[in-house]
Every structure is written in C-alpha cells, then in structure tokens.
PDB file of C-alpha atoms in Angstrom:
ATOM      1  CA  MET B  23     -40.782-112.899-122.852  1.00 37.00           C
ATOM      2  CA  SER B  24     -39.663-116.303-121.574  1.00 41.00           C
ATOM      3  CA  GLU B  25     -40.733-117.892-124.909  1.00 44.00           C
ATOM      4  CA  LEU B  26     -38.698-115.269-126.789  1.00 37.00           C
ATOM      5  CA  ARG B  27     -35.624-116.095-124.713  1.00 41.00           C
ATOM      6  CA  ARG B  28     -36.015-119.767-125.586  1.00 47.00           C
ATOM      7  CA  ILE B  29     -36.221-118.909-129.277  1.00 44.00           C
ATOM      8  CA  LEU B  30     -33.175-116.623-129.174  1.00 40.00           C
ATOM      9  CA  ASP B  31     -31.094-119.097-127.191  1.00 48.00           C
ATOM     10  CA  PRO B  32     -29.835-120.961-130.319  1.00 49.00           C
ATOM     11  CA  LEU B  33     -28.360-117.700-131.573  1.00 39.00           C
ATOM     12  CA  ARG B  34     -26.176-117.414-128.468  1.00 41.00           C
ATOM     13  CA  ILE B  35     -25.144-121.051-128.728  1.00 42.00           C
ATOM     14  CA  PHE B  36     -24.330-121.326-132.426  1.00 43.00           C
ATOM     15  CA  GLY B  37     -23.339-117.727-133.137  1.00 41.00           C
ATOM     16  CA  SER B  38     -23.686-118.184-136.898  1.00 45.00           C
ATOM     17  CA  LEU B  39     -25.902-117.598-139.873  1.00 46.00           C
ATOM     18  CA  ARG B  40     -27.259-121.107-139.382  1.00 48.00           C
ATOM     19  CA  ALA B  41     -28.515-120.099-135.958  1.00 45.00           C
ATOM     20  CA  ALA B  42     -30.202-117.044-137.453  1.00 47.00           C
ATOM     21  CA  ILE B  43     -31.985-119.343-139.890  1.00 46.00           C
ATOM     22  CA  THR B  44     -33.113-121.469-136.960  1.00 46.00           C
ATOM     23  CA  VAL B  45     -34.497-118.451-135.146  1.00 44.00           C
ATOM     24  CA  ALA B  46     -36.352-117.211-138.206  1.00 48.00           C
ATOM     25  CA  ALA B  47     -37.851-120.631-138.844  1.00 47.00           C
ATOM     26  CA  ALA B  48     -38.868-120.985-135.209  1.00 47.00           C
ATOM     27  CA  LEU B  49     -40.700-117.660-135.351  1.00 44.00           C
ATOM     28  CA  VAL B  50     -42.535-118.783-138.474  1.00 44.00           C
ATOM     29  CA  LEU B  51     -43.449-122.105-136.876  1.00 44.00           C
ATOM     30  CA  LEU B  52     -44.879-120.314-133.850  1.00 42.00           C
ATOM     31  CA  GLN B  53     -47.199-118.359-136.163  1.00 45.00           C
ATOM     32  CA  ILE B  54     -48.712-121.394-137.926  1.00 40.00           C
ATOM     33  CA  PRO B  55     -52.482-120.848-138.097  1.00 41.00           C
ATOM     34  CA  ALA B  56     -54.555-122.977-135.745  1.00 39.00           C
ATOM     35  CA  ASP B  57     -56.375-124.761-138.581  1.00 39.00           C
ATOM     36  CA  ALA B  58     -53.112-125.685-140.296  1.00 37.00           C
ATOM     37  CA  ALA B  59     -51.627-126.932-137.022  1.00 36.00           C
ATOM     38  CA  ARG B  60     -54.535-129.299-136.529  1.00 39.00           C
ATOM     39  CA  ASP B  61     -54.009-130.728-140.005  1.00 46.00           C
ATOM     40  CA  ASP B  62     -50.283-131.260-139.476  1.00 66.00           C
ATOM     41  CA  ALA B  63     -49.074-131.973-135.932  1.00 83.00           C
ATOM     42  CA  LEU B  64     -45.403-131.908-136.944  1.00 92.00           C
ATOM     43  CA  ALA B  65     -43.445-129.303-138.935  1.00 94.00           C
ATOM     44  CA  ILE B  66     -39.727-129.675-139.729  1.00 95.00           C
ATOM     45  CA  ASP B  67     -36.997-127.976-141.741  1.00 95.00           C
ATOM     46  CA  LEU B  68     -33.235-128.250-142.374  1.00 96.00           C
ATOM     47  CA  SER B  69     -30.596-125.521-142.127  1.00 95.00           C
ATOM     48  CA  GLN B  70     -29.430-126.721-145.567  1.00 94.00           C
ATOM     49  CA  ASP B  71     -30.850-129.367-147.865  1.00 93.00           C
ATOM     50  CA  LEU B  72     -27.884-129.606-150.271  1.00 95.00           C
ATOM     51  CA  ILE B  73     -24.389-130.634-149.207  1.00 96.00           C
ATOM     52  CA  GLY B  74     -21.703-130.088-151.847  1.00 95.00           C
ATOM     53  CA  ILE B  75     -18.634-132.334-151.730  1.00 94.00           C
ATOM     54  CA  SER B  76     -15.547-130.810-153.306  1.00 89.00           C
ATOM     55  CA  THR B  77     -11.812-131.463-153.029  1.00 86.00           C
ATOM     56  CA  GLY B  78     -11.559-129.605-149.729  1.00 88.00           C
ATOM     57  CA  PHE B  79     -14.640-131.168-148.119  1.00 93.00           C
ATOM     58  CA  LYS B  80     -14.070-131.831-144.394  1.00 93.00           C
ATOM     59  CA  GLY B  81     -17.532-132.952-143.365  1.00 94.00           C
ATOM     60  CA  ALA B  82     -20.629-130.907-142.587  1.00 95.00           C
ATOM     61  CA  ASP B  83     -23.161-130.263-139.857  1.00 95.00           C
ATOM     62  CA  VAL B  84     -26.849-130.003-140.675  1.00 97.00           C
ATOM     63  CA  LEU B  85     -29.259-128.529-138.153  1.00 97.00           C
ATOM     64  CA  LEU B  86     -32.730-130.074-138.151  1.00 97.00           C
ATOM     65  CA  PHE B  87     -35.401-128.098-136.321  1.00 95.00           C
ATOM     66  CA  GLY B  88     -39.152-128.136-136.034  1.00 96.00           C
ATOM     67  CA  ALA B  89     -42.253-127.735-133.945  1.00 95.00           C
ATOM     68  CA  THR B  90     -44.949-130.052-132.649  1.00 94.00           C
ATOM     69  CA  GLU B  91     -48.607-129.374-132.017  1.00 88.00           C
ATOM     70  CA  GLY B  92     -49.146-130.534-128.456  1.00 82.00           C
ATOM     71  CA  ASN B  93     -46.962-132.693-126.244  1.00 89.00           C
ATOM     72  CA  GLY B  94     -44.957-135.677-127.383  1.00 93.00           C
ATOM     73  CA  ASP B  95     -41.487-137.027-127.987  1.00 96.00           C
ATOM     74  CA  VAL B  96     -39.541-136.795-131.244  1.00 97.00           C
ATOM     75  CA  ILE B  97     -37.397-139.353-133.100  1.00 98.00           C
ATOM     76  CA  VAL B  98     -35.208-138.362-136.068  1.00 98.00           C
ATOM     77  CA  VAL B  99     -33.838-140.851-138.598  1.00 98.00           C
ATOM     78  CA  VAL B 100     -31.514-139.795-141.433  1.00 98.00           C
ATOM     79  CA  ARG B 101     -30.773-142.549-143.919  1.00 97.00           C
ATOM     80  CA  ALA B 102     -28.698-142.640-147.105  1.00 97.00           C
ATOM     81  CA  PRO B 103     -29.637-144.855-150.072  1.00 95.00           C
ATOM     82  CA  ASN B 104     -28.973-148.580-149.732  1.00 95.00           C
ATOM     83  CA  SER B 105     -26.005-150.276-151.353  1.00 92.00           C
ATOM     84  CA  GLN B 106     -24.427-153.722-151.414  1.00 92.00           C
ATOM     85  CA  VAL B 107     -21.844-154.318-148.692  1.00 93.00           C
ATOM     86  CA  ILE B 108     -19.453-157.248-148.289  1.00 91.00           C
ATOM     87  CA  VAL B 109     -18.409-158.188-144.765  1.00 91.00           C
ATOM     88  CA  ARG B 110     -15.383-160.474-144.470  1.00 83.00           C
ATOM     89  CA  ARG B 111     -14.212-162.507-141.514  1.00 76.00           C
ATOM     90  CA  LYS B 112     -10.484-162.947-141.008  1.00 67.00           C
ATOM     91  CA  GLU B 113      -8.859-165.992-139.410  1.00 62.00           C
ATOM     92  CA  ARG B 114      -5.264-166.684-138.491  1.00 61.00           C
ATOM     93  CA  VAL B 115      -3.774-169.458-140.621  1.00 56.00           C
ATOM     94  CA  ALA B 116      -0.110-170.447-140.140  1.00 51.00           C
ATOM     95  CA  GLY B 117       0.531-167.143-138.418  1.00 56.00           C
ATOM     96  CA  ILE B 118      -1.037-165.068-141.214  1.00 58.00           C
ATOM     97  CA  TRP B 119      -4.427-163.328-141.135  1.00 52.00           C
ATOM     98  CA  VAL B 120      -6.485-164.296-144.196  1.00 53.00           C
ATOM     99  CA  ASN B 121     -10.096-163.823-145.328  1.00 59.00           C
ATOM    100  CA  ALA B 122     -11.825-167.036-144.266  1.00 63.00           C
ATOM    101  CA  SER B 123     -15.488-166.287-145.022  1.00 76.00           C
ATOM    102  CA  GLU B 124     -17.730-163.457-146.147  1.00 84.00           C
ATOM    103  CA  LEU B 125     -21.350-162.414-146.315  1.00 89.00           C
ATOM    104  CA  VAL B 126     -22.945-159.980-148.767  1.00 91.00           C
ATOM    105  CA  PHE B 127     -25.725-157.691-147.567  1.00 92.00           C
ATOM    106  CA  ASP B 128     -27.777-156.341-150.460  1.00 89.00           C
ATOM    107  CA  ASP B 129     -29.366-153.257-148.913  1.00 90.00           C
ATOM    108  CA  ALA B 130     -27.264-151.644-146.198  1.00 95.00           C
ATOM    109  CA  PRO B 131     -27.749-147.872-145.870  1.00 96.00           C
ATOM    110  CA  GLY B 132     -24.565-145.967-146.655  1.00 96.00           C
ATOM    111  CA  PHE B 133     -25.231-143.566-143.778  1.00 97.00           C
ATOM    112  CA  TYR B 134     -27.569-143.930-140.810  1.00 98.00           C
ATOM    113  CA  HIS B 135     -28.236-141.415-138.050  1.00 98.00           C
ATOM    114  CA  VAL B 136     -30.810-141.691-135.282  1.00 98.00           C
ATOM    115  CA  ALA B 137     -31.654-139.168-132.567  1.00 98.00           C
ATOM    116  CA  ALA B 138     -34.488-138.972-130.065  1.00 98.00           C
ATOM    117  CA  SER B 139     -35.719-136.990-127.089  1.00 97.00           C
ATOM    118  CA  ALA B 140     -35.805-140.175-124.945  1.00 97.00           C
ATOM    119  CA  PRO B 141     -34.499-143.779-125.162  1.00 97.00           C
ATOM    120  CA  LEU B 142     -36.100-145.569-128.109  1.00 97.00           C
ATOM    121  CA  GLU B 143     -37.250-148.555-126.057  1.00 96.00           C
ATOM    122  CA  ASP B 144     -39.080-146.159-123.714  1.00 97.00           C
ATOM    123  CA  LEU B 145     -40.921-144.546-126.617  1.00 97.00           C
ATOM    124  CA  LEU B 146     -42.050-147.389-128.889  1.00 98.00           C
ATOM    125  CA  PRO B 147     -42.470-151.185-128.600  1.00 97.00           C
ATOM    126  CA  LEU B 148     -39.857-153.355-130.314  1.00 97.00           C
ATOM    127  CA  PRO B 149     -42.177-154.506-133.164  1.00 97.00           C
ATOM    128  CA  VAL B 150     -42.782-150.862-134.137  1.00 97.00           C
ATOM    129  CA  LEU B 151     -39.057-150.081-134.019  1.00 97.00           C
ATOM    130  CA  ASP B 152     -38.379-153.118-136.217  1.00 96.00           C
ATOM    131  CA  ALA B 153     -41.166-152.305-138.686  1.00 96.00           C
ATOM    132  CA  ASN B 154     -39.908-148.741-139.174  1.00 97.00           C
ATOM    133  CA  GLN B 155     -36.181-149.598-138.859  1.00 97.00           C
ATOM    134  CA  ILE B 156     -35.691-147.055-136.103  1.00 98.00           C
ATOM    135  CA  GLY B 157     -32.281-147.507-134.465  1.00 97.00           C
ATOM    136  CA  THR B 158     -29.165-149.305-135.688  1.00 95.00           C
ATOM    137  CA  ASP B 159     -30.232-152.491-133.894  1.00 94.00           C
ATOM    138  CA  HIS B 160     -33.434-152.485-135.946  1.00 96.00           C
ATOM    139  CA  ILE B 161     -32.052-151.937-139.469  1.00 96.00           C
ATOM    140  CA  ALA B 162     -33.238-154.735-141.771  1.00 92.00           C
ATOM    141  CA  PHE B 163     -30.063-156.018-143.444  1.00 91.00           C
ATOM    142  CA  ASN B 164     -30.940-158.678-146.003  1.00 86.00           C
ATOM    143  CA  PRO B 165     -28.133-161.221-146.588  1.00 87.00           C
ATOM    144  CA  HIS B 166     -27.466-162.338-150.157  1.00 82.00           C
ATOM    145  CA  PHE B 167     -27.466-165.976-149.077  1.00 80.00           C
ATOM    146  CA  LEU B 168     -28.649-167.779-145.969  1.00 74.00           C
ATOM    147  CA  LEU B 169     -26.483-168.653-142.988  1.00 77.00           C
ATOM    148  CA  SER B 170     -27.340-169.839-139.518  1.00 79.00           C
ATOM    149  CA  LEU B 171     -28.852-167.165-137.270  1.00 83.00           C
ATOM    150  CA  ASP B 172     -25.705-167.013-135.141  1.00 86.00           C
ATOM    151  CA  GLN B 173     -23.435-166.577-138.171  1.00 85.00           C
ATOM    152  CA  GLU B 174     -25.690-163.947-139.719  1.00 87.00           C
ATOM    153  CA  GLU B 175     -25.832-162.000-136.454  1.00 90.00           C
ATOM    154  CA  ALA B 176     -22.028-162.063-136.196  1.00 90.00           C
ATOM    155  CA  PHE B 177     -21.669-160.578-139.701  1.00 91.00           C
ATOM    156  CA  ARG B 178     -24.460-158.089-139.010  1.00 93.00           C
ATOM    157  CA  SER B 179     -22.756-156.864-135.836  1.00 93.00           C
ATOM    158  CA  ALA B 180     -19.451-156.585-137.721  1.00 93.00           C
ATOM    159  CA  LEU B 181     -21.111-154.475-140.425  1.00 95.00           C
ATOM    160  CA  ILE B 182     -22.514-152.061-137.842  1.00 96.00           C
ATOM    161  CA  ARG B 183     -19.161-151.835-136.033  1.00 95.00           C
ATOM    162  CA  ASN B 184     -17.337-151.092-139.279  1.00 94.00           C
ATOM    163  CA  LYS B 185     -19.818-148.362-140.213  1.00 96.00           C
ATOM    164  CA  GLN B 186     -19.654-146.843-136.744  1.00 96.00           C
ATOM    165  CA  ARG B 187     -15.843-146.907-136.854  1.00 95.00           C
ATOM    166  CA  SER B 188     -16.067-144.895-140.083  1.00 95.00           C
ATOM    167  CA  SER B 189     -18.567-142.463-138.468  1.00 96.00           C
ATOM    168  CA  LEU B 190     -21.213-143.504-141.006  1.00 97.00           C
ATOM    169  CA  TYR B 191     -23.613-144.978-138.422  1.00 97.00           C
ATOM    170  CA  SER B 192     -24.666-143.422-135.130  1.00 93.00           C
ATOM    171  CA  THR B 193     -22.777-144.582-132.081  1.00 92.00           C
ATOM    172  CA  GLY B 194     -25.476-144.616-129.462  1.00 91.00           C
ATOM    173  CA  LEU B 195     -28.558-142.438-129.553  1.00 95.00           C
ATOM    174  CA  GLN B 196     -28.059-138.779-130.464  1.00 96.00           C
ATOM    175  CA  GLU B 197     -30.067-136.129-128.651  1.00 96.00           C
ATOM    176  CA  VAL B 198     -33.137-134.204-129.752  1.00 97.00           C
ATOM    177  CA  GLY B 199     -33.429-131.124-127.553  1.00 96.00           C
ATOM    178  CA  PHE B 200     -36.625-129.213-126.851  1.00 94.00           C
ATOM    179  CA  ARG B 201     -36.969-125.484-126.320  1.00 90.00           C
ATOM    180  CA  GLY B 202     -40.171-125.193-124.360  1.00 84.00           C
ATOM    181  CA  SER B 203     -42.846-127.769-125.128  1.00 80.00           C
ATOM    182  CA  ARG B 204     -43.046-127.311-128.913  1.00 89.00           C
ATOM    183  CA  LEU B 205     -39.748-126.317-130.521  1.00 94.00           C
ATOM    184  CA  PHE B 206     -37.062-128.959-131.007  1.00 97.00           C
ATOM    185  CA  ARG B 207     -33.736-129.308-132.769  1.00 96.00           C
ATOM    186  CA  THR B 208     -30.908-131.774-133.343  1.00 97.00           C
ATOM    187  CA  ARG B 209     -27.593-131.779-135.167  1.00 97.00           C
ATOM    188  CA  VAL B 210     -26.676-134.275-137.907  1.00 97.00           C
ATOM    189  CA  ALA B 211     -22.913-134.639-138.395  1.00 96.00           C
ATOM    190  CA  LEU B 212     -21.864-135.801-141.864  1.00 96.00           C
ATOM    191  CA  PRO B 213     -18.291-137.178-141.936  1.00 96.00           C
ATOM    192  CA  VAL B 214     -15.733-136.476-144.648  1.00 95.00           C
ATOM    193  CA  ASN B 215     -16.316-139.930-146.180  1.00 95.00           C
ATOM    194  CA  VAL B 216     -20.098-139.552-146.392  1.00 96.00           C
ATOM    195  CA  PRO B 217     -21.546-141.176-149.540  1.00 95.00           C
ATOM    196  CA  THR B 218     -23.406-139.142-152.130  1.00 96.00           C
ATOM    197  CA  GLY B 219     -27.109-139.553-152.844  1.00 96.00           C
ATOM    198  CA  ASP B 220     -30.565-138.443-151.745  1.00 97.00           C
ATOM    199  CA  TYR B 221     -30.914-138.905-147.999  1.00 98.00           C
ATOM    200  CA  ASN B 222     -34.319-139.550-146.488  1.00 97.00           C
ATOM    201  CA  VAL B 223     -34.964-137.536-143.320  1.00 97.00           C
ATOM    202  CA  THR B 224     -37.885-138.867-141.286  1.00 97.00           C
ATOM    203  CA  VAL B 225     -39.132-137.291-138.073  1.00 97.00           C
ATOM    204  CA  TYR B 226     -41.614-139.168-135.881  1.00 97.00           C
ATOM    205  CA  LEU B 227     -43.897-137.622-133.285  1.00 96.00           C
ATOM    206  CA  VAL B 228     -44.509-140.181-130.534  1.00 96.00           C
ATOM    207  CA  GLN B 229     -47.398-140.015-128.098  1.00 95.00           C
ATOM    208  CA  ASP B 230     -48.517-142.677-125.611  1.00 95.00           C
ATOM    209  CA  GLY B 231     -46.240-145.384-127.020  1.00 96.00           C
ATOM    210  CA  ALA B 232     -47.369-144.967-130.639  1.00 96.00           C
ATOM    211  CA  ILE B 233     -46.392-142.950-133.714  1.00 96.00           C
ATOM    212  CA  ALA B 234     -48.856-140.054-133.793  1.00 95.00           C
ATOM    213  CA  ASP B 235     -47.450-138.323-136.874  1.00 95.00           C
ATOM    214  CA  ARG B 236     -44.423-138.296-139.142  1.00 95.00           C
ATOM    215  CA  SER B 237     -42.848-135.799-141.493  1.00 96.00           C
ATOM    216  CA  GLU B 238     -40.259-136.391-144.218  1.00 96.00           C
ATOM    217  CA  SER B 239     -37.694-134.224-145.955  1.00 96.00           C
ATOM    218  CA  LEU B 240     -34.914-134.738-148.487  1.00 97.00           C
ATOM    219  CA  LEU B 241     -31.230-134.032-147.917  1.00 97.00           C
ATOM    220  CA  GLN B 242     -29.091-134.105-151.070  1.00 97.00           C
ATOM    221  CA  VAL B 243     -25.376-134.922-150.891  1.00 96.00           C
ATOM    222  CA  ARG B 244     -23.673-134.186-154.208  1.00 95.00           C
ATOM    223  CA  LYS B 245     -20.167-133.884-155.625  1.00 91.00           C
ATOM    224  CA  VAL B 246     -19.502-130.401-156.964  1.00 87.00           C
ATOM    225  CA  GLY B 247     -16.741-128.644-158.855  1.00 64.00           C
ATOM    226  CA  PHE B 248     -13.755-130.677-160.061  1.00 48.00           C
ATOM    227  CA  GLU B 249     -14.878-133.803-158.171  1.00 52.00           C
ATOM    228  CA  ALA B 250     -18.205-133.758-159.996  1.00 47.00           C
ATOM    229  CA  LYS B 251     -16.536-133.358-163.391  1.00 46.00           C
ATOM    230  CA  VAL B 252     -14.191-136.307-162.738  1.00 47.00           C
ATOM    231  CA  THR B 253     -17.109-138.507-161.667  1.00 47.00           C
ATOM    232  CA  GLU B 254     -19.156-137.499-164.703  1.00 44.00           C
ATOM    233  CA  PHE B 255     -16.207-138.205-167.011  1.00 41.00           C
ATOM    234  CA  ALA B 256     -15.622-141.617-165.405  1.00 47.00           C
ATOM    235  CA  PHE B 257     -19.208-142.673-166.064  1.00 45.00           C
ATOM    236  CA  GLU B 258     -19.585-141.202-169.537  1.00 47.00           C
ATOM    237  CA  GLN B 259     -16.085-142.072-170.829  1.00 45.00           C
ATOM    238  CA  ALA B 260     -15.305-145.230-168.870  1.00 54.00           C
ATOM    239  CA  PRO B 261     -12.792-146.777-171.364  1.00 56.00           C
ATOM    240  CA  LEU B 262     -10.896-143.503-171.651  1.00 51.00           C
ATOM    241  CA  TYR B 263     -10.940-143.002-167.883  1.00 43.00           C
TER     242      TYR B 263
END
C-alpha cells in the first residue's frame, strides 16, 4: 500500500494528463520481468518526445521518469545539437562601448540541461565528468583559434553566462527526485527561445563513484504549422524569400 501511495503521489502533484502518463509508466516499470531487469539496470521514458513550436509557443515542460534496478544515484543530461557561437568582448573607448575582441566556439550545444539526485562532484570524479561532459563546467567548448588559457576561460565563462541568461543552459544543478528506492523523475523546462533539432537525453546510473549504466532517448523539437512552412520556404526558395 505504501508503494502504491508513492506511485499515485505524482497525480496529486501535477493534476494533469501528464501525471496520469507518469503513473501508468511507473506501474509498467514495476512489472518488468526479473530477467529483463538484470539485462537493463535503467529504464527511462519521456512524457512527450516531440515538442512542436508554433506562433503561440510559450515554452514547454517535459517530464522524464524511470526506474532503476537496485540502489544508486541518477544524473540526467539533455543536450541540443551543437552550433557555432561567437562571443564578443566589449570595451569602453572614448566613452562608447565597442566590440574589442571575439572568440568563435565551433561546437556549443544550443540547449543544455543537467539534473542529478546528488551534487555531481559527490557522485563522480572530475575526469569522468569531463570525459562525459556532465555539468556546464565540464562542457567541451572548442575554440576556432587558440588564445591564452586565461583569455579562453574568460570567453568560455561569458558564453555560459549568456546561455544561462537566456534560460538555454541550466543555472545550478536541477533535482532528480526519487519515489521509494527505484522510481525517479525530473522536469526539463524548455524556454520559448529553445532551438529546434534532435535533443539527446542521457540518463546515468551511478554506483560507488562510477557509471554503472546509462540509457538514452531522443527528444525532437520541431517547428509546426505556419512557422514550419515559412522555414521550409526560406530554405527552398531563398532568393524569393
């Protein structure tokens, strides 16, 4: 009975169809056969895997939920495709702010969200966080040309601040909540200016300071309706557009 209350709790909190989906999925996850659970220690799903951007789009919330086989902590990383980003530094010259220098990063993710059930540094050693680019401080931004380490770090920090100011990068670590010892969930907030593309959703199961398992899913962000037709026309009929 106590396990049932934990499963039904999201319904009282969210009070929506999305919560009902969460409950249904949780019930399914609890009934995974023992043999299948041993083969896959981590099962995840999304409340929706396609976000449509139209003229009236005001952002969206995606609920990620799942279950683990056995104890462990969970880290969630949602990352949009990479794109080239130019970061400019302004300086005051004769009382006027002007662009003094710039640095181009070739592969900055357009959107980056990270959540975990505990502080990242308590879960994994720094080399593992760097290797898997877990956390905004561990994203591998590759500059288009070389600068001194201090200059590169200044531009890198500015890039992260700009993305966070636009709500495109996580500000701090978002929470992954557990219901009991197996069921977990977290919310991914997509802002109104979220870029389109195929987002990679990666969930890590962490045990004893190491990644014990990982599971991946795809979240599609697409323009729909009139917005999609305008974009299609712009690409196919560029001179006319």
